[in-house]
Coordinates of C-alpha atoms in Angstrom, one line a residue:
M599 CA 103.8 156.4 52.2
R600 CA 106.2 156.5 49.2
K601 CA 105.4 160.1 48.6
I602 CA 106.6 161.1 52.1
F603 CA 110.1 159.7 51.3
L604 CA 110.2 161.2 47.8
L605 CA 109.9 164.7 49.4
I606 CA 113.6 164.7 50.1
T607 CA 114.3 166.0 46.6
W608 CA 114.9 169.4 48.1
L609 CA 118.3 168.1 49.0
S610 CA 119.4 168.2 45.4
T611 CA 120.0 172.0 45.8
V612 CA 122.9 171.3 48.1
F613 CA 125.0 169.4 45.5
L614 CA 127.9 170.8 43.5
A615 CA 128.0 170.4 39.7
N616 CA 131.1 168.4 38.9
A617 CA 131.8 165.7 36.4
Q618 CA 130.5 162.2 37.3
D619 CA 133.2 160.3 39.2
F620 CA 132.9 156.9 40.8
T621 CA 135.1 154.0 41.9
R622 CA 135.3 151.1 39.5
E623 CA 135.4 147.6 40.9
T624 CA 138.1 145.2 39.8
W625 CA 139.0 141.5 40.5
V626 CA 142.3 139.5 40.4
E627 CA 143.0 138.7 36.8
K628 CA 144.6 135.4 37.6
P629 CA 142.7 134.0 40.6
V630 CA 143.5 130.8 42.5
L631 CA 141.2 128.8 44.7
H632 CA 141.0 129.8 48.3
Q633 CA 141.9 127.4 51.1
I634 CA 138.8 126.7 53.2
D635 CA 138.9 125.7 56.9
K636 CA 138.0 122.0 57.2
K637 CA 135.2 122.9 59.7
L638 CA 133.3 124.4 56.8
N639 CA 133.5 121.3 54.6
E640 CA 130.0 120.2 55.6
E641 CA 128.5 123.5 54.4
S642 CA 127.0 123.4 50.9
A643 CA 128.6 126.7 50.1
V644 CA 130.8 129.3 51.8
V645 CA 130.7 133.0 50.8
L646 CA 134.3 134.1 50.9
L647 CA 133.6 137.8 50.2
D648 CA 130.5 139.9 50.1
K649 CA 131.7 143.4 49.4
R650 CA 129.3 146.3 48.7
R651 CA 129.8 149.9 47.9
V652 CA 127.4 152.7 47.9
E653 CA 128.9 155.8 46.3
Y654 CA 127.5 159.3 45.9
S655 CA 129.1 161.4 43.2
D656 CA 128.5 164.9 42.0
G657 CA 126.8 165.0 38.6
K658 CA 126.1 167.8 36.2
E659 CA 122.9 168.9 38.0
D660 CA 122.7 166.9 41.2
L661 CA 124.0 163.9 43.1
V662 CA 124.4 160.6 41.4
M663 CA 124.3 157.3 43.3
Y664 CA 126.1 154.1 42.4
K665 CA 125.8 150.7 44.0
T666 CA 128.4 147.9 43.6
L667 CA 128.2 144.2 44.7
H668 CA 131.2 141.9 44.6
K669 CA 130.8 138.3 45.8
I670 CA 133.1 135.2 45.8
V671 CA 131.5 131.9 46.7
H672 CA 133.2 128.5 47.3
I673 CA 131.0 125.5 46.3
N674 CA 131.1 122.3 48.3
D675 CA 128.3 120.1 47.1
D676 CA 125.3 119.7 44.8
K677 CA 123.1 122.0 46.9
G678 CA 125.7 124.7 46.6
I679 CA 125.8 124.2 42.8
E680 CA 122.1 124.5 42.6
S681 CA 122.1 127.7 44.7
F682 CA 124.6 129.5 42.5
N683 CA 124.3 128.0 39.0
R684 CA 122.0 131.0 38.2
V685 CA 122.7 134.5 39.5
Y686 CA 119.9 137.1 39.8
L687 CA 121.1 140.7 40.3
P688 CA 118.3 143.2 41.1
V689 CA 118.5 146.6 39.4
S690 CA 116.2 149.6 39.1
T691 CA 116.0 149.5 35.3
T692 CA 117.5 147.6 32.5
E693 CA 119.6 150.6 31.4
D694 CA 121.3 151.3 34.8
I695 CA 124.1 148.7 34.6
I696 CA 127.5 150.4 34.4
D697 CA 129.7 147.3 34.6
I698 CA 129.1 143.6 35.1
R699 CA 131.4 140.6 35.1
A700 CA 131.1 137.0 36.3
R701 CA 133.3 133.9 36.2
T702 CA 133.8 130.3 37.5
I703 CA 137.2 129.1 38.8
L704 CA 137.4 125.4 38.5
P705 CA 139.5 123.1 40.8
N706 CA 141.9 122.4 37.9
G707 CA 142.6 126.1 37.5
K708 CA 140.5 126.7 34.4
I709 CA 138.6 130.0 34.4
I710 CA 135.2 130.3 32.6
E711 CA 134.1 133.9 32.2
V712 CA 130.4 134.6 31.4
S713 CA 130.0 136.4 28.1
K714 CA 128.0 139.6 28.4
E715 CA 125.8 138.4 25.6
N716 CA 124.6 135.7 27.9
I717 CA 123.5 138.2 30.6
K718 CA 119.7 138.5 30.2
D719 CA 117.0 140.8 31.5
L720 CA 114.2 139.4 33.6
K721 CA 111.2 141.2 35.2
E722 CA 109.2 139.7 38.0
D723 CA 106.7 141.6 40.2
D724 CA 107.9 145.0 39.0
Q725 CA 111.5 144.1 39.9
V726 CA 114.1 144.1 37.1
Y727 CA 116.9 141.5 37.3
K728 CA 120.1 140.8 35.4
I729 CA 120.2 137.0 35.2
F730 CA 123.0 134.8 34.0
A731 CA 124.0 131.1 34.2
M732 CA 127.3 130.2 35.7
E733 CA 129.0 127.6 33.5
G734 CA 130.8 124.5 34.5
L735 CA 130.1 124.5 38.2
E736 CA 131.4 121.5 40.1
K737 CA 132.3 120.6 43.7
G738 CA 135.3 122.5 44.9
C739 CA 134.9 125.4 42.4
E740 CA 134.4 129.1 43.1
V741 CA 131.9 131.6 41.7
E742 CA 132.8 135.2 41.4
F743 CA 130.8 138.1 40.1
Y744 CA 130.5 141.9 40.5
Y745 CA 128.3 144.6 39.1
T746 CA 127.8 148.3 39.4
Y747 CA 124.6 150.1 38.6
K748 CA 123.4 153.6 38.8
R749 CA 120.1 154.1 40.7
N750 CA 117.8 156.8 42.0
T751 CA 119.6 158.8 44.7
G752 CA 118.4 158.0 48.2
F753 CA 119.7 159.2 51.5
F754 CA 118.8 156.2 53.6
G755 CA 119.8 152.6 53.1
R756 CA 120.1 149.1 54.4
E757 CA 122.4 146.2 53.4
V758 CA 121.6 142.8 54.8
F759 CA 124.7 140.5 54.8
Q760 CA 123.7 137.4 56.7
G761 CA 122.1 134.6 54.6
P762 CA 121.8 130.8 54.5
F763 CA 125.6 130.2 54.0
P764 CA 128.6 131.2 56.2
L765 CA 130.2 134.5 55.2
L766 CA 133.9 134.9 55.9
E767 CA 134.2 138.6 55.1
A768 CA 131.5 141.2 54.7
R769 CA 132.4 144.8 53.9
L770 CA 130.3 147.9 53.2
E771 CA 131.9 151.0 51.8
L772 CA 130.0 154.3 51.7
V773 CA 131.7 156.9 49.6
S774 CA 130.6 160.5 49.3
P775 CA 132.0 164.0 48.6
E776 CA 133.8 165.2 51.7
R777 CA 131.1 167.7 52.6
L778 CA 128.4 165.0 53.0
V779 CA 128.6 163.2 56.3
F780 CA 126.7 159.9 56.5
E781 CA 126.2 157.8 59.6
M782 CA 126.4 154.0 59.5
R783 CA 125.1 151.6 62.1
P784 CA 125.6 147.8 62.2
F785 CA 122.7 145.8 63.7
N786 CA 123.0 142.5 65.5
S787 CA 126.7 143.0 65.4
I788 CA 129.6 144.7 67.4
A789 CA 131.4 145.8 64.3
K790 CA 132.5 149.5 64.3
P791 CA 132.6 151.7 61.2
S792 CA 135.7 153.7 60.3
D793 CA 135.6 157.2 58.7
V794 CA 138.5 158.5 56.6
I795 CA 138.9 161.2 53.9
T796 CA 141.0 160.4 50.8
N797 CA 141.3 162.7 47.8
E798 CA 138.3 164.9 48.9
K799 CA 136.1 161.8 49.3
R800 CA 134.8 160.5 52.5
W801 CA 135.0 156.7 53.0
I802 CA 132.9 155.1 55.8
T803 CA 133.7 151.4 56.0
V804 CA 132.5 148.6 58.2
T805 CA 134.0 145.1 58.0
E806 CA 132.8 142.0 59.7
K807 CA 134.3 138.5 59.5
D808 CA 133.0 134.9 60.2
I809 CA 129.2 135.5 60.0
P810 CA 127.4 132.2 60.4
G811 CA 124.7 131.0 58.1
A812 CA 121.2 131.7 59.3
E813 CA 118.2 129.5 59.3
N814 CA 114.6 130.7 59.4
E815 CA 113.8 129.2 62.8
K816 CA 110.3 128.6 64.1
Y817 CA 109.1 131.4 66.3
S818 CA 111.8 133.9 65.4
A819 CA 111.8 137.4 63.9
F820 CA 114.1 136.2 61.1
E821 CA 114.6 139.4 59.1
A822 CA 115.0 141.5 62.3
N823 CA 117.7 139.3 63.6
L824 CA 119.9 139.1 60.5
R825 CA 123.2 141.0 60.6
R826 CA 122.8 144.1 58.6
V827 CA 124.2 147.7 58.2
E828 CA 122.0 150.8 57.8
Y829 CA 123.1 154.3 56.8
K830 CA 121.6 157.8 56.5
L831 CA 122.8 161.3 55.6
A832 CA 123.4 163.3 58.7
Y833 CA 125.2 166.5 57.7
N834 CA 126.1 168.7 54.8
K835 CA 129.1 170.7 56.0
S836 CA 129.0 173.1 53.0
R837 CA 125.6 174.5 53.9
T838 CA 124.7 174.0 57.6
I839 CA 126.0 172.6 60.9
E840 CA 122.5 171.4 61.7
R841 CA 121.7 167.7 61.6
L842 CA 119.7 166.7 58.5
L843 CA 116.7 164.4 58.1
T844 CA 115.8 164.2 61.8
W845 CA 112.7 162.7 63.3
D846 CA 111.4 166.2 63.9
E847 CA 111.9 166.9 60.2
L848 CA 109.9 163.8 59.2
A849 CA 107.2 164.6 61.7
K850 CA 106.8 168.1 60.2
R851 CA 106.5 166.6 56.7
V852 CA 104.0 164.0 57.8
Y853 CA 101.9 166.5 59.6
Q854 CA 102.0 168.8 56.5
N855 CA 101.0 166.0 54.2
Y856 CA 98.2 164.6 56.3
S857 CA 96.8 167.8 57.9
T858 CA 96.8 170.4 55.2
Y859 CA 93.5 170.5 53.1
S860 CA 92.2 172.9 50.5
D861 CA 88.9 174.7 50.9
K862 CA 87.3 172.4 48.3
E863 CA 88.6 169.3 50.2
N864 CA 87.2 170.6 53.5
K865 CA 83.8 171.2 51.9
K866 CA 83.7 167.6 50.5
V867 CA 84.8 166.2 53.8
N868 CA 82.1 168.2 55.7
D869 CA 79.5 166.8 53.3
L870 CA 80.8 163.3 53.8
V871 CA 80.6 163.7 57.6
G872 CA 77.0 164.8 57.3
D873 CA 76.2 161.7 55.2
M874 CA 77.9 159.5 57.7
K875 CA 75.6 160.8 60.5
V876 CA 78.3 160.5 63.2
K877 CA 78.3 164.0 64.8
N878 CA 75.5 163.2 67.3
L879 CA 77.0 159.9 68.5
A880 CA 77.5 159.8 72.3
S881 CA 81.2 159.3 72.7
E882 CA 84.5 159.9 71.0
T883 CA 85.0 156.1 70.7
D884 CA 81.6 155.7 69.0
K885 CA 82.5 158.3 66.5
I886 CA 85.9 156.8 65.8
V887 CA 84.4 153.3 65.3
A888 CA 81.6 154.6 63.0
V889 CA 84.1 156.6 60.9
E890 CA 86.4 153.7 60.5
N891 CA 83.7 151.3 59.6
Y892 CA 82.2 153.6 57.0
I893 CA 85.5 154.2 55.3
K894 CA 86.6 150.6 55.3
V895 CA 83.2 149.4 54.0
N896 CA 82.8 152.0 51.3
M897 CA 86.3 152.9 50.2
A898 CA 89.3 150.9 48.9
T899 CA 92.9 151.8 49.5
R900 CA 96.1 150.6 47.7
D901 CA 99.7 151.6 47.9
D902 CA 100.5 151.0 44.2
I903 CA 98.5 153.8 42.8
D904 CA 99.4 157.5 42.2
D905 CA 97.2 160.6 42.0
A906 CA 94.8 159.2 44.6
D907 CA 95.5 161.5 47.5
N908 CA 93.3 164.5 46.6
L909 CA 90.3 164.2 48.9
E910 CA 87.8 165.5 46.3
K911 CA 88.8 162.6 44.0
V912 CA 89.0 160.1 46.8
I913 CA 85.5 160.8 48.0
K914 CA 84.2 160.7 44.5
T915 CA 85.9 157.6 43.2
K916 CA 86.0 155.8 46.6
L917 CA 89.6 154.7 45.8
A918 CA 92.6 156.1 47.7
S919 CA 96.4 155.7 47.9
H920 CA 97.7 155.1 51.4
L921 CA 98.6 158.7 51.7
G922 CA 95.1 159.6 50.5
I923 CA 93.3 157.4 52.9
V924 CA 95.2 158.7 55.9
R925 CA 94.6 162.3 54.8
L926 CA 90.9 161.4 54.7
Y927 CA 90.8 160.1 58.2
G928 CA 92.8 163.1 59.4
A929 CA 90.3 165.5 57.7
I930 CA 87.3 163.7 59.2
F931 CA 88.7 163.6 62.7
K932 CA 89.6 167.3 62.5
N933 CA 86.1 168.1 61.3
L934 CA 84.7 166.1 64.3
G935 CA 87.1 167.8 66.8
I936 CA 88.6 164.4 67.7
A937 CA 92.2 164.8 69.0
H938 CA 94.6 162.5 67.0
E939 CA 98.2 162.0 66.2
F940 CA 99.8 160.5 63.1
V941 CA 102.2 157.7 63.8
L942 CA 104.7 155.9 61.6
A943 CA 105.3 152.5 62.9
G944 CA 108.2 150.1 62.4
S945 CA 107.7 146.4 62.2
R946 CA 108.9 144.1 65.0
D947 CA 109.5 141.2 62.6
K948 CA 111.5 143.3 60.2
Y949 CA 113.2 146.6 61.0
S950 CA 113.2 148.8 64.0
V951 CA 112.8 152.6 64.6
E952 CA 115.8 153.8 66.5
K953 CA 115.6 157.0 68.6
N954 CA 119.2 158.0 67.8
F955 CA 119.4 156.8 64.2
E956 CA 116.9 158.3 61.9
N957 CA 116.4 155.8 59.1
W958 CA 113.2 157.1 57.6
N959 CA 112.8 153.9 55.6
N960 CA 112.1 151.9 58.8
C961 CA 108.9 153.6 59.7
E962 CA 106.5 153.2 56.8
N963 CA 103.4 151.8 58.5
P964 CA 100.8 154.5 59.1
V965 CA 98.8 154.4 62.4
I966 CA 96.5 157.0 64.0
Y967 CA 96.7 157.5 67.8
F968 CA 93.9 158.9 69.9
P969 CA 95.5 160.4 73.0
T970 CA 92.2 160.9 74.8
V971 CA 91.4 157.2 74.8
K972 CA 95.0 156.0 74.3
K973 CA 94.1 153.6 71.5
Y974 CA 95.1 153.1 67.9
L975 CA 93.6 152.7 64.4
A976 CA 95.3 151.1 61.3
P977 CA 93.9 153.2 58.4
T978 CA 95.3 151.2 55.6
L979 CA 94.4 147.7 56.8
S980 CA 90.9 146.6 56.1
E981 CA 91.1 143.5 58.2
Y982 CA 91.6 145.4 61.5
R983 CA 89.3 147.6 63.5
F984 CA 89.9 150.1 66.3
P985 CA 91.7 149.5 68.6
W986 CA 93.3 146.5 66.9
I987 CA 96.2 147.0 64.6
E988 CA 98.7 144.8 62.9
P989 CA 100.4 143.3 66.0
N990 CA 103.9 143.3 64.5
W991 CA 103.6 147.1 64.5
G992 CA 103.2 147.0 68.3
N993 CA 105.7 146.3 71.1
T994 CA 108.2 148.2 69.0
N995 CA 109.2 151.8 68.5
A996 CA 107.3 154.2 66.3
L997 CA 107.5 157.9 65.3
F998 CA 104.7 159.9 67.0
C999 CA 104.0 163.2 65.3
K1000 CA 102.9 165.3 68.2
T1001 CA 101.0 168.5 67.3
T1002 CA 102.4 171.7 68.6
T1003 CA 101.2 175.3 68.1
I1004 CA 103.5 178.4 68.1
G1005 CA 101.4 181.5 67.8
N1006 CA 99.2 180.9 64.7
F1007 CA 101.5 178.2 63.3
T1008 CA 100.8 174.6 63.9
T1009 CA 103.2 171.8 63.1
A1010 CA 104.5 168.6 64.7
I1011 CA 107.5 167.4 66.5
G1012 CA 108.8 163.8 66.5
E1013 CA 108.7 161.5 69.5
I1014 CA 110.0 158.0 69.5
R1015 CA 108.2 155.6 71.8
Q1016 CA 106.6 152.1 71.7
I1017 CA 103.1 151.3 70.6
P1018 CA 101.7 149.0 73.2
L1019 CA 99.7 145.9 72.3
E1020 CA 96.3 145.1 73.8
D1021 CA 96.3 143.0 77.0
F1022 CA 97.1 139.3 76.3
K1023 CA 93.9 138.2 78.0
K1024 CA 91.9 139.8 75.1
S1025 CA 93.4 137.6 72.4
L1026 CA 91.9 134.1 72.6
I1027 CA 92.1 131.0 70.5
N1028 CA 89.7 128.7 72.4
I1029 CA 87.9 125.4 71.8
E1030 CA 84.8 124.1 73.5
A1031 CA 83.9 120.5 72.6
D1032 CA 81.3 118.0 73.8
V1033 CA 82.3 114.5 72.7
S1034 CA 80.4 111.2 72.9
L1035 CA 80.2 107.8 71.2
N1036 CA 77.3 106.8 69.0
K1037 CA 75.3 103.7 69.8
S1038 CA 77.5 101.4 67.8
S1039 CA 80.7 102.8 69.4
D1040 CA 82.4 103.3 66.0
T1041 CA 82.0 107.1 65.6
L1042 CA 82.4 110.1 67.8
L1043 CA 79.6 112.7 67.9
I1044 CA 81.3 116.1 68.4
N1045 CA 79.7 119.5 69.0
I1046 CA 82.6 121.9 68.8
N1047 CA 83.0 125.7 69.1
Q1048 CA 86.1 127.4 67.8
I1049 CA 86.4 130.8 69.4
Y1050 CA 88.7 133.7 68.3
S1051 CA 89.0 137.1 69.8
G1052 CA 91.4 140.1 69.7
Y1053 CA 94.3 139.9 67.3
S1054 CA 93.4 136.2 66.6
A1055 CA 90.1 137.1 65.1
S1056 CA 91.3 139.5 62.3
T1057 CA 92.2 136.7 59.8
Y1058 CA 88.9 134.9 60.2
R1059 CA 86.8 138.0 60.0
A1060 CA 88.7 139.0 56.8
I1061 CA 88.1 135.6 55.3
F1062 CA 84.4 135.5 56.0
N1063 CA 83.8 139.1 54.8
F1064 CA 86.1 139.4 51.8
S1065 CA 86.2 135.9 50.3
S1066 CA 84.0 134.3 47.7
D1067 CA 81.2 131.9 48.9
E1068 CA 83.1 128.9 47.6
N1069 CA 86.3 130.0 49.4
K1070 CA 84.3 130.5 52.6
R1071 CA 82.8 127.0 52.3
L1072 CA 86.3 125.5 51.8
I1073 CA 87.8 127.4 54.7
T1074 CA 84.9 126.4 57.0
K1075 CA 85.4 122.8 56.1
E1076 CA 89.2 123.0 56.8
M1077 CA 88.7 124.8 60.1
I1078 CA 86.3 122.1 61.4
K1079 CA 88.5 119.3 60.0
F1080 CA 91.4 120.9 62.0
G1081 CA 89.8 119.9 65.3
T1082 CA 87.9 116.8 64.3
K1083 CA 89.9 115.1 61.3
S1084 CA 86.4 114.6 59.7
E1085 CA 84.6 116.0 56.8
N1086 CA 81.3 114.5 57.9
I1087 CA 79.8 117.8 59.0
L1088 CA 76.2 117.7 60.1
S1089 CA 75.7 121.5 60.7
T1090 CA 77.6 124.7 61.1
K1091 CA 76.9 128.1 62.6
M1092 CA 78.9 131.3 62.7
E1093 CA 78.6 134.2 65.1
N1094 CA 80.1 137.7 65.2
H1095 CA 82.0 137.4 61.9
D1096 CA 81.1 141.0 61.1
F1097 CA 83.6 143.8 61.6
E1098 CA 81.1 146.0 63.4
S1099 CA 81.4 143.8 66.5
Y1100 CA 85.2 143.8 66.3
H1101 CA 85.9 147.0 68.3
Q1102 CA 83.9 145.5 71.2
N1103 CA 86.0 142.3 70.9
K1104 CA 83.0 140.1 70.6
P1105 CA 84.5 136.7 69.8
F1106 CA 84.2 135.2 66.3
I1107 CA 82.7 131.7 66.9
L1108 CA 82.5 128.9 64.4
S1109 CA 80.2 126.1 65.7
A1110 CA 79.7 122.7 64.2
S1111 CA 78.2 119.3 64.8
V1112 CA 80.4 116.5 63.3
K1113 CA 80.6 112.7 63.1
A1114 CA 84.2 111.6 63.4
S1115 CA 85.0 108.0 62.9
E1116 CA 88.6 109.1 62.2
L1117 CA 89.2 109.6 65.9
I1118 CA 88.4 106.0 67.0
E1119 CA 90.6 103.0 66.8
R1120 CA 90.1 99.4 68.0
A1121 CA 92.8 97.3 69.7
G1122 CA 91.3 93.9 70.8
N1123 CA 88.8 94.7 73.5
K1124 CA 90.0 98.2 73.9
T1125 CA 88.5 101.3 72.3
I1126 CA 91.0 104.2 71.7
I1127 CA 89.7 107.7 71.5
R1128 CA 92.2 110.2 70.0
I1129 CA 91.0 113.0 72.3
G1130 CA 94.1 115.1 71.8
D1131 CA 93.3 115.7 68.2
I1132 CA 90.4 117.9 69.2
I1133 CA 92.9 120.8 69.8
G1134 CA 94.2 120.4 66.2
Q1135 CA 97.7 119.6 65.0
Q1136 CA 100.3 121.5 67.0
V1137 CA 103.8 122.7 66.2
E1138 CA 106.7 120.6 67.4
M1139 CA 110.1 122.1 68.0
Y1140 CA 113.1 119.7 67.6
Q1141 CA 116.4 120.9 66.1
E1142 CA 119.8 119.4 65.9
K1143 CA 121.7 122.6 65.5
P1144 CA 121.9 125.1 68.4
R1145 CA 119.2 127.8 68.4
Q1146 CA 120.5 131.0 66.9
F1147 CA 117.8 133.6 67.5
P1148 CA 115.5 134.7 70.4
M1149 CA 111.9 133.5 70.3
E1150 CA 109.3 135.9 68.9
I1151 CA 105.5 135.5 68.5
D1152 CA 103.1 137.8 66.8
Y1153 CA 101.1 138.8 69.9
P1154 CA 100.5 137.7 73.4
H1155 CA 97.5 135.4 73.7
I1156 CA 95.7 132.6 75.5
L1157 CA 94.6 129.2 74.1
E1158 CA 92.0 127.6 76.4
R1159 CA 90.3 124.3 75.5
K1160 CA 87.5 122.7 77.3
I1161 CA 86.7 119.1 76.2
N1162 CA 83.8 117.2 77.8
F1163 CA 83.9 113.5 77.0
T1164 CA 80.9 111.3 78.0
I1165 CA 82.2 107.9 79.0
P1166 CA 79.8 105.2 77.8
E1167 CA 77.9 103.3 80.4
G1168 CA 79.9 100.2 81.5
Y1169 CA 83.3 101.6 80.4
V1170 CA 86.2 103.1 82.2
V1171 CA 89.2 105.2 81.0
K1172 CA 92.3 103.3 82.0
N1173 CA 95.0 106.0 81.4
L1174 CA 93.6 109.3 82.8
S1175 CA 97.1 110.3 84.0
D1176 CA 98.2 110.7 80.4
I1177 CA 96.1 113.8 80.3
E1178 CA 98.1 115.6 82.9
I1179 CA 100.9 117.8 81.6
D1180 CA 102.4 120.8 83.3
H1181 CA 105.0 123.1 81.9
V1182 CA 104.8 126.7 83.2
Y1183 CA 107.7 129.2 83.1
Q1184 CA 108.0 132.1 85.5
D1185 CA 110.4 135.0 85.2
K1186 CA 111.0 137.0 88.4
G1187 CA 107.9 135.4 90.0
Q1188 CA 105.6 136.2 87.1
T1189 CA 104.2 133.6 84.7
T1190 CA 105.3 134.4 81.1
M1191 CA 104.3 131.3 79.3
G1192 CA 103.0 127.9 80.1
F1193 CA 101.0 124.8 79.1
T1194 CA 98.8 122.8 81.6
S1195 CA 96.3 120.1 81.0
S1196 CA 94.2 118.5 83.7
Y1197 CA 90.9 116.6 84.2
E1198 CA 88.0 116.1 86.5
L1199 CA 85.5 113.2 86.5
V1200 CA 81.9 114.3 87.2
G1201 CA 79.7 111.2 87.1
N1202 CA 80.4 109.7 83.7
V1203 CA 81.6 113.0 82.1
L1204 CA 85.4 113.4 81.8
K1205 CA 86.0 117.2 81.9
I1206 CA 89.4 118.0 80.3
S1207 CA 90.9 121.5 80.8
V1208 CA 93.8 122.8 78.7
L1209 CA 95.4 126.2 79.2
E1210 CA 98.3 127.4 77.0
E1211 CA 99.4 131.0 77.3
Y1212 CA 102.1 133.4 76.0
R1213 CA 102.1 136.7 77.9
R1214 CA 105.0 138.3 76.0
T1215 CA 105.9 138.8 72.3
N1216 CA 109.6 137.9 72.8
Y1217 CA 111.6 135.6 74.9
P1218 CA 115.4 135.7 75.2
L1219 CA 117.6 133.0 73.8
I1220 CA 118.5 131.8 77.3
Q1221 CA 114.9 130.7 77.8
F1222 CA 114.8 128.6 74.6
E1223 CA 114.7 125.2 76.4
D1224 CA 111.7 126.4 78.5
F1225 CA 110.0 127.8 75.5
K1226 CA 110.5 124.6 73.6
K1227 CA 109.0 122.6 76.5
V1228 CA 105.9 124.7 76.4
I1229 CA 105.5 124.4 72.7
N1230 CA 106.1 120.7 72.7
A1231 CA 103.7 120.2 75.6
A1232 CA 100.9 121.2 73.3
A1233 CA 102.2 118.7 70.7
D1234 CA 102.4 116.0 73.4
F1235 CA 98.8 116.6 74.4
N1236 CA 97.9 116.4 70.7
K1237 CA 99.0 112.7 70.9
V1238 CA 96.9 111.9 74.0
A1239 CA 94.5 109.0 73.3
L1240 CA 92.1 107.7 75.9
I1241 CA 91.9 103.9 76.3
L1242 CA 88.4 102.6 77.1
E1243 CA 87.8 99.2 78.6
K1244 CA 84.7 97.5 79.9
K1245 CA 84.5 97.5 83.7

């Protein structure tokens, strides 16, 4: 995918050759501490200013890009000190820094500036940082630093301002030669950018004040909800009046990259298709399934390798970049005459694809769409199989590269629309358990089936196909312990863990026979059976602060549990009503989420039924209390314990 976005280098031809010129950042030479509103005294730190500048300047040969960050932070307590006693500034290389300064302003007025000799380089996970320690931090002090660095020129960007601490003023300045027109869009905000021209430079600025600190709340799309500003190059007035870097332009490039093959590549692909023996399969779906399974079993794909997109080399080495593997799928489906479209998906939990704001950086997840069957394939993800894809790529916008032919010329046009997820009824997390007491009434005998289908099954299929034998053993033990609290496992059995059965949505089933003394307690003449533990430990939602963000789940799904408990002869369950819980929420007459548990006595068998369901991926903030009730209902059932007494 990275290669797609590197193809914008053609834009370098539109830039003028002037001397490098950029805006140098400054600070107040004799600073004084800021007065903080008393309502913020309980915050560990308060960010007084977060100012960023992205500046494009004409260089000797092409455009040069500079980024500046200037931050002032007021420290209130030890947690604030710990958060800012070391500052990490990401850069592209250790040589890119143009200017860097940092200082501490103490409550007594003393200023301690960090010596440049104490600013060190650090590299972690291919990211280079400038790191320095802030000296003398104490409660009531302020930390201030700024830096400017030169980086590779890009024409799309994103600045996320909201973080864990309140931010009193955020400002983004985008500076460019007058002829270059960028567009800027705030997200999760009502701030409006301004656009002015000064000294032949265009300044687009957006300012926002009083941004609250953000917590990573349970069941929220945290990154997607943070206040941020994105920008893109839209016009170059010196060359054309046409809009630049549109979705159609990206669709054309994607199609060109994925659909153009040399004669040698086509020959190798034809030989591969012959080896795969898929041409005579009955249906298009059968062919798609067979192709995907062959590629994902026999070939590896990684996004961190170069020179692995030529199909001759990919077929020979069985190793492909993401670009290479999508090209391979495209060439095979073309060879088989299977209609397909290349799709670039956003990610619902991170950043969205907007129809009227073409930030190419937000659609980097490749998907293949088959219009005949209206289903999808995730070519770069080995843990998914047609029609299942990474669920966060669904229920959100994506760029569909729709093929179009004009005369003898074939290309693609861009269309923005959502990728739908599979029906919620297909994704199950179920439990079936038969529970009884042993003869001495000190241990439960449990036969349990854990059943996963749809999106829920992908993780477990990946574990039991790609992990070592030892890891599989440990995971199996933990999965069984999740619903029984016991490691006394008598036997286990696994069904449909193979990927070949995934496209048919055959459920992955882990069965076990277990002895569980952990679920029995004695209280005088009473025997207590912790039957609620059979569904495993559940999430609880209790928070003192008001909820900030809407609720988001990975995919719609159902959790159905059937527990049959054989009551020993001569005993009775005294608290059957504790089993009954009912929290169902309806929106406009349609159930959208709910938890119900009920029971039925058939002879001496207590049949417990639990149904928990989430039919949507997102729920508005106004429904938080209802959502919390449903989530906590599962946790409440988790605590249900049956009280047995002799008749």
